[in-house]
Structures are given as C-alpha cells and as structure tokens.
mmCIF file of C-alpha atoms in Angstrom:
data_model
loop_
_atom_site.group_PDB
_atom_site.id
_atom_site.type_symbol
_atom_site.label_atom_id
_atom_site.label_comp_id
_atom_site.label_asym_id
_atom_site.label_seq_id
_atom_site.Cartn_x
_atom_site.Cartn_y
_atom_site.Cartn_z
ATOM 1 C CA MET H 1 -9.242 9.429 19.134
ATOM 2 C CA ASN H 2 -9.650 5.766 19.252
ATOM 3 C CA THR H 3 -7.042 3.072 19.243
ATOM 4 C CA ALA H 4 -7.421 2.162 15.479
ATOM 5 C CA ASN H 5 -6.915 5.674 14.602
ATOM 6 C CA LYS H 6 -3.929 6.145 16.719
ATOM 7 C CA LEU H 7 -2.276 3.138 15.042
ATOM 8 C CA THR H 8 -2.979 4.605 11.681
ATOM 9 C CA LEU H 9 -1.400 7.891 12.722
ATOM 10 C CA LEU H 10 1.491 5.957 14.114
ATOM 11 C CA ARG H 11 1.930 4.509 10.630
ATOM 12 C CA VAL H 12 1.886 7.917 9.066
ATOM 13 C CA ILE H 13 4.622 9.185 11.442
ATOM 14 C CA MET H 14 6.741 6.050 10.661
ATOM 15 C CA ILE H 15 6.872 6.972 6.870
ATOM 16 C CA PRO H 16 9.205 9.832 7.215
ATOM 17 C CA ALA H 17 11.265 7.985 9.945
ATOM 18 C CA PHE H 18 11.413 4.953 7.399
ATOM 19 C CA LEU H 19 12.756 7.398 4.658
ATOM 20 C CA LEU H 20 15.128 9.150 7.103
ATOM 21 C CA VAL H 21 16.803 5.925 8.022
ATOM 22 C CA LEU H 22 17.335 5.027 4.390
ATOM 23 C CA TYR H 23 18.630 8.409 3.448
ATOM 24 C CA LEU H 24 21.090 8.562 6.471
ATOM 25 C CA ASP H 25 23.011 5.853 4.627
ATOM 26 C CA VAL H 26 24.558 4.453 7.765
ATOM 27 C CA PRO H 27 25.696 0.796 8.243
ATOM 28 C CA GLY H 28 22.550 -1.314 8.800
ATOM 29 C CA ALA H 29 20.244 1.357 7.430
ATOM 30 C CA ASN H 30 18.377 -1.178 5.331
ATOM 31 C CA TYR H 31 17.765 -3.381 8.226
ATOM 32 C CA TRP H 32 16.453 -0.634 10.286
ATOM 33 C CA ALA H 33 14.231 0.621 7.502
ATOM 34 C CA LEU H 34 13.043 -2.940 7.007
ATOM 35 C CA VAL H 35 11.997 -3.190 10.723
ATOM 36 C CA LEU H 36 10.162 0.169 10.442
ATOM 37 C CA PHE H 37 8.349 -1.004 7.231
ATOM 38 C CA VAL H 38 7.301 -4.376 8.862
ATOM 39 C CA VAL H 39 6.135 -2.598 12.039
ATOM 40 C CA ALA H 40 4.151 -0.051 10.057
ATOM 41 C CA SER H 41 2.817 -2.854 7.897
ATOM 42 C CA LEU H 42 1.659 -4.690 10.955
ATOM 43 C CA THR H 43 -0.049 -1.509 12.356
ATOM 44 C CA ASP H 44 -2.189 -1.597 9.272
ATOM 45 C CA THR H 45 -3.338 -5.190 9.977
ATOM 46 C CA LEU H 46 -3.830 -4.418 13.665
ATOM 47 C CA ASP H 47 -5.723 -1.204 13.151
ATOM 48 C CA GLY H 48 -8.073 -2.830 10.784
ATOM 49 C CA TYR H 49 -8.831 -5.710 13.170
ATOM 50 C CA ILE H 50 -9.335 -3.318 16.072
ATOM 51 C CA ALA H 51 -11.696 -0.939 14.058
ATOM 52 C CA ARG H 52 -13.778 -3.804 12.908
ATOM 53 C CA HIS H 53 -13.739 -5.991 16.098
ATOM 54 C CA TYR H 54 -14.273 -3.247 18.627
ATOM 55 C CA ASN H 55 -16.615 -1.078 16.478
ATOM 56 C CA GLN H 56 -13.997 1.689 16.077
ATOM 57 C CA VAL H 57 -14.724 2.356 12.418
ATOM 58 C CA THR H 58 -14.536 6.105 11.693
ATOM 59 C CA ASP H 59 -14.695 8.431 8.705
ATOM 60 C CA PHE H 60 -11.075 9.423 9.603
ATOM 61 C CA GLY H 61 -10.012 5.906 9.531
ATOM 62 C CA LYS H 62 -11.720 5.099 6.331
ATOM 63 C CA PHE H 63 -9.795 8.121 4.639
ATOM 64 C CA MET H 64 -6.536 7.902 6.457
ATOM 65 C CA ASP H 65 -5.953 4.199 6.671
ATOM 66 C CA PRO H 66 -5.779 3.624 2.905
ATOM 67 C CA LEU H 67 -3.852 6.781 2.329
ATOM 68 C CA ALA H 68 -1.265 5.703 4.925
ATOM 69 C CA ASP H 69 -0.852 2.386 3.255
ATOM 70 C CA LYS H 70 -0.339 3.977 -0.193
ATOM 71 C CA CYS H 71 2.209 6.475 1.141
ATOM 72 C CA LEU H 72 4.236 3.681 2.888
ATOM 73 C CA VAL H 73 4.227 1.466 -0.070
ATOM 74 C CA THR H 74 5.063 4.337 -2.586
ATOM 75 C CA ALA H 75 8.008 5.524 -0.230
ATOM 76 C CA ALA H 76 9.512 2.144 -0.276
ATOM 77 C CA MET H 77 8.984 1.828 -4.058
ATOM 78 C CA VAL H 78 10.360 5.307 -4.905
ATOM 79 C CA TRP H 79 13.689 4.195 -2.776
ATOM 80 C CA PHE H 80 13.811 1.056 -4.830
ATOM 81 C CA VAL H 81 13.488 3.022 -8.038
ATOM 82 C CA GLU H 82 16.285 5.341 -6.662
ATOM 83 C CA ILE H 83 18.636 2.595 -5.905
ATOM 84 C CA GLY H 84 17.905 0.709 -9.076
ATOM 85 C CA LEU H 85 15.991 -2.368 -7.682
ATOM 86 C CA MET H 86 12.777 -1.257 -9.468
ATOM 87 C CA PRO H 87 12.287 0.318 -12.836
ATOM 88 C CA GLY H 88 10.386 3.593 -12.724
ATOM 89 C CA TRP H 89 7.715 2.373 -15.157
ATOM 90 C CA ALA H 90 6.603 -0.284 -12.524
ATOM 91 C CA LEU H 91 6.242 2.325 -9.948
ATOM 92 C CA LEU H 92 4.106 4.279 -12.527
ATOM 93 C CA VAL H 93 2.005 1.303 -12.991
ATOM 94 C CA VAL H 94 1.291 1.070 -9.364
ATOM 95 C CA ILE H 95 0.470 4.837 -9.056
ATOM 96 C CA VAL H 96 -1.780 4.967 -12.114
ATOM 97 C CA ARG H 97 -3.771 1.946 -10.758
ATOM 98 C CA GLU H 98 -4.173 3.686 -7.413
ATOM 99 C CA PHE H 99 -5.416 6.952 -8.949
ATOM 100 C CA ALA H 100 -7.798 5.080 -11.378
ATOM 101 C CA VAL H 101 -9.323 2.988 -8.651
ATOM 102 C CA SER H 102 -9.580 5.962 -6.315
ATOM 103 C CA GLY H 103 -11.335 7.990 -9.098
ATOM 104 C CA LEU H 104 -13.660 5.003 -9.789
ATOM 105 C CA ARG H 105 -14.516 5.045 -5.999
ATOM 106 C CA MET H 106 -15.144 8.689 -6.143
ATOM 107 C CA VAL H 107 -17.541 8.438 -9.003
ATOM 108 C CA ALA H 108 -19.297 5.537 -7.345
ATOM 109 C CA ALA H 109 -19.603 7.520 -4.174
ATOM 110 C CA ASP H 110 -21.081 10.391 -5.996
ATOM 111 C CA LYS H 111 -23.761 8.010 -7.232
ATOM 112 C CA GLY H 112 -24.456 6.732 -3.729
ATOM 113 C CA ARG H 113 -22.570 3.440 -4.277
ATOM 114 C CA VAL H 114 -19.629 2.189 -2.179
ATOM 115 C CA ILE H 115 -16.923 -0.018 -3.852
ATOM 116 C CA ALA H 116 -15.342 -2.155 -1.190
ATOM 117 C CA ALA H 117 -11.948 -3.589 -1.476
ATOM 118 C CA GLY H 118 -12.114 -6.740 -3.584
ATOM 119 C CA TRP H 119 -10.217 -9.995 -2.900
ATOM 120 C CA SER H 120 -7.721 -9.245 -5.736
ATOM 121 C CA GLY H 121 -7.007 -5.872 -4.244
ATOM 122 C CA LYS H 122 -6.264 -7.668 -0.800
ATOM 123 C CA VAL H 123 -3.920 -10.174 -2.658
ATOM 124 C CA LYS H 124 -2.255 -7.194 -4.355
ATOM 125 C CA THR H 125 -1.556 -5.412 -1.225
ATOM 126 C CA ALA H 126 -0.406 -8.541 0.776
ATOM 127 C CA SER H 127 1.908 -9.646 -2.125
ATOM 128 C CA THR H 128 3.250 -6.052 -2.548
ATOM 129 C CA MET H 129 4.169 -5.805 1.114
ATOM 130 C CA VAL H 130 5.880 -9.142 1.071
ATOM 131 C CA CYS H 131 7.885 -8.289 -2.054
ATOM 132 C CA ILE H 132 8.902 -5.016 -0.551
ATOM 133 C CA VAL H 133 10.101 -6.847 2.620
ATOM 134 C CA LEU H 134 12.006 -9.352 0.221
ATOM 135 C CA MET H 135 13.550 -6.512 -1.601
ATOM 136 C CA PHE H 136 15.105 -5.082 1.545
ATOM 137 C CA LEU H 137 17.036 -8.442 2.315
ATOM 138 C CA PRO H 138 20.645 -9.070 1.357
ATOM 139 C CA PHE H 139 19.534 -11.105 -1.724
ATOM 140 C CA ALA H 140 17.341 -8.358 -3.160
ATOM 141 C CA TYR H 141 19.241 -8.007 -6.432
ATOM 142 C CA GLU H 142 18.672 -11.739 -7.109
ATOM 143 C CA ILE H 143 14.927 -11.635 -6.633
ATOM 144 C CA SER H 144 13.955 -8.059 -7.451
ATOM 145 C CA ARG H 145 12.785 -8.860 -11.019
ATOM 146 C CA ILE H 146 10.582 -11.559 -9.627
ATOM 147 C CA CYS H 147 9.142 -9.152 -6.926
ATOM 148 C CA VAL H 148 8.680 -6.363 -9.387
ATOM 149 C CA ALA H 149 6.844 -8.798 -11.803
ATOM 150 C CA VAL H 150 4.603 -9.933 -9.050
ATOM 151 C CA ILE H 151 3.843 -6.381 -7.890
ATOM 152 C CA VAL H 152 3.077 -5.308 -11.544
ATOM 153 C CA LEU H 153 0.920 -8.374 -12.406
ATOM 154 C CA THR H 154 -1.109 -8.119 -9.205
ATOM 155 C CA THR H 155 -1.537 -4.374 -9.507
ATOM 156 C CA VAL H 156 -2.623 -4.699 -13.034
ATOM 157 C CA TYR H 157 -5.009 -7.743 -12.364
ATOM 158 C CA SER H 158 -6.670 -6.053 -9.383
ATOM 159 C CA GLY H 159 -7.229 -2.883 -11.395
ATOM 160 C CA ILE H 160 -8.881 -4.530 -14.286
ATOM 161 C CA GLU H 161 -11.102 -6.529 -11.771
ATOM 162 C CA TYR H 162 -12.145 -3.332 -10.127
ATOM 163 C CA PHE H 163 -13.069 -1.791 -13.441
ATOM 164 C CA MET H 164 -14.675 -4.911 -14.973
ATOM 165 C CA LYS H 165 -17.025 -5.419 -11.867
ATOM 166 C CA ASN H 166 -17.890 -1.796 -11.641
ATOM 167 C CA ILE H 167 -17.883 -0.551 -15.285
ATOM 168 C CA ASP H 168 -21.595 0.326 -14.927
ATOM 169 C CA VAL H 169 -20.520 3.179 -12.545
ATOM 170 C CA LEU H 170 -18.946 4.825 -15.453
ATOM 171 C CA THR H 171 -21.600 4.220 -17.982
ATOM 172 C CA ALA H 172 -24.702 4.730 -16.012
ATOM 173 C CA GLU H 173 -26.319 8.143 -15.514
ATOM 174 C CA LYS H 174 -26.730 9.456 -12.067
#
C-alpha cells in the first residue's frame, strides 16, 4: 500500500474518532473534534498531492479518497444538524447533490467517459471545509446561517454545472 492510500485510510479511521470525541461531550470536545477535522482535511490535500506528484494514483485511491471526503463532511454536518447549527434540509441538499453527481459519473463511466472534478466542485469542497471549521469555533451560532448559505449555494451551483456540462451523457445512447 502506497503513502497516498495510507493517508486516505488514516482519514477514514479519523472519522469515527472525530464522532466519538463529539459524542463524549467532555469539556473541549469541540476543539478536539475541530483538530481531528482539520488534520483529516489536510490528509485529503496531502494524499492527492502525493498521488499525483509521485505517480501513486491507484483505483483504490480513486474510489476511497472521494468516499472518505464525503463521509467526513457528512459526519460533521450530521452533528451540526443534531445540535441545531444546520437545518436538516441543507444536509439533504448536499447528500442529494452527491448522489446525483455520483450517478451521473456512473452513467458516464458505463459509456466509457470520465467526468473529472470541475472547478466549481473544488470550490464547493474548499468552501464547505472552511465553513465546517468556522462552525466549530466559539462564534458558530453567529455565522452558522452564513456558512449554511455558502454550503448550499456552492453545492447547488456545482451540481447544476456538472449536469449542464454533461447533459449529453444522459441523453445520448450508448
């Protein structure tokens, strides 16, 4: 197993640790959860760089890296819904977009086409990660509505862009 894949697995392992810290409800739990989230997020950046720079791109990494990212982000958002920092409908928008884009990619793959991550998808991911970090800080209640708006707007925009740029995948015959 190469270094990039080990970092991806580390991120997967950090997800239950992240949730455990939150659910223990001990003093400072939010800060420890924030540290775990930031470190896990940084492993995403690092494993991608290592995979591309050192030619360690694998099918395992192509599958597990985006799955680990989605699980980490969803875990944080579920927590925010549970504690009232994020409405459930906003989380649903994020989840539906992820399923829709994944489905589009599966249809494209069946037709021999790869849909690479677009710029808006990268902006969505980065802004979502930043907003999640901000929502763990002491002033979270004051900015949570802004963060939720940013997350929803970038999610919807990037989802629409994926479909607009690749609509032919759904309309063309195999």
